[in-house]
C-alpha cells in the first residue's frame, strides 16, 4: 500500500515532464514548419508552377509568363508581339515611337507581321511608356570624348 502510494506520487512529476516535453517539441515542430512554409525562396520551379496554374498571372507588376511590365496595352503586346519571338527581344530594344513604327513596318515587310490596326498605337504607347529610351538596355554610344593625338 505504502509502496503503491509512493509510486503514484513519484510518477506524477515524471509524466508531467513527459507532457511538457511533448508540448514543447510539438510547438517547436510547428514553428519550424510554419517558418519553412512562410519563407520559400521564389525559385524557378515555384514560378513555373504559378505560370502553369495561371498563364496570365501578374506578380509585383510583372506578367510572369512573358516578363512584360503590367500596364495599359500589355495585352495587345502579348497578342501581337510574342507569337513569333520572345518578349525579351521586344523589351531589350529601347526605341522611340518612330523607331518602333519603323521596326513594326520592317517586320510587316520582311517577317510576315500582320497589320496591327488600331492596336499599333496602343503597342507603341505601351513600349515607349514602360520601356523608355532614357533607361537604355545597352551601352550608350560614347559621347563628348576628348581625343588626343599620340606623340610619335
Ligand atoms: C510574324 C512574326 C512576328 C511577330 C508577330 C512580331 N515579330 Fe518581331 N521579329 C520577327 C522576326 C522573324 C524577327 C527577327 C528575329 C531575329 O533576327 O532573330 C523580329 C525581330 C524583332 C525585333 C528586333 C529587331 C532588330 O533590329 O534586331 C524587335 C525589337 C521586334 N521584333 C519587336 C516586335 C514587336 C514590338 C512586335 C509586336 C508589334 C513583334 N516584334 C511581332 C517576327 C515577328
Coordinates of C-alpha atoms and ligand atoms in Angstrom, one line a residue, residues 77 80-85 89-90 93 95 100 103-104 106-107 111-114 116 123 127 138, ligand 1:
X77 CA 1.8 43.5 -76.9
X80 CA 0.8 40.8 -81.4
X81 CA 4.5 40.7 -80.3
X82 CA 5.0 37.3 -78.6
X83 CA 3.8 34.7 -81.1
X84 CA 7.0 34.7 -83.2
X85 CA 9.7 35.6 -80.7
X89 CA 13.6 40.6 -77.9
X90 CA 11.0 43.4 -77.6
X93 CA 15.3 47.1 -77.7
X95 CA 13.2 52.9 -79.2
X100 CA 9.0 51.3 -83.1
X103 CA 10.6 48.2 -86.7
X104 CA 7.0 47.1 -86.9
X106 CA 10.2 46.2 -91.2
X107 CA 8.6 43.1 -89.7
X111 CA 8.7 38.8 -91.4
X112 CA 5.0 38.4 -92.2
X113 CA 3.9 40.5 -89.3
X114 CA 0.2 41.3 -89.8
X116 CA -1.9 45.8 -86.2
X123 CA 1.5 48.8 -78.6
X127 CA 6.5 50.3 -75.3
X138 CA 22.5 48.6 -74.0
Ligands
LIG1 C1 5.1 37.2 -87.6 C2 6.1 37.1 -86.7 C3 6.5 38.3 -85.8 C4 5.7 39.0 -85.0 C5 4.2 38.8 -84.7 C6 6.5 40.0 -84.4 N1 7.7 39.9 -84.8 FE1 9.3 41.0 -84.1 N2 10.6 39.9 -85.3 C7 10.2 38.8 -86.1 C8 11.4 38.2 -86.6 C9 11.4 37.0 -87.5 C10 12.5 39.0 -86.2 C11 13.9 38.7 -86.4 C12 14.4 37.9 -85.3 C13 15.9 37.7 -85.4 O1 16.6 38.5 -86.1 O2 16.4 36.7 -84.9 C14 11.9 40.0 -85.3 C15 12.7 41.0 -84.7 C16 12.2 41.9 -83.8 C17 13.0 42.9 -83.1 C18 14.5 43.0 -83.2 C19 14.8 43.9 -84.4 C20 16.2 44.2 -84.6 O3 16.6 45.2 -85.1 O4 17.0 43.3 -84.2 C21 12.2 43.6 -82.4 C22 12.5 44.8 -81.5 C23 10.8 43.1 -82.6 N3 10.9 42.1 -83.4 C24 9.7 43.6 -82.0 C25 8.4 43.2 -82.2 C26 7.2 43.8 -81.7 C27 7.2 45.1 -80.9 C28 6.2 43.1 -82.2 C29 4.7 43.4 -82.0 C30 4.2 44.5 -82.6 C31 6.7 42.0 -82.9 N4 8.1 42.1 -83.0 C32 6.0 41.0 -83.5 C33 8.9 38.3 -86.3 C34 7.8 38.8 -85.7

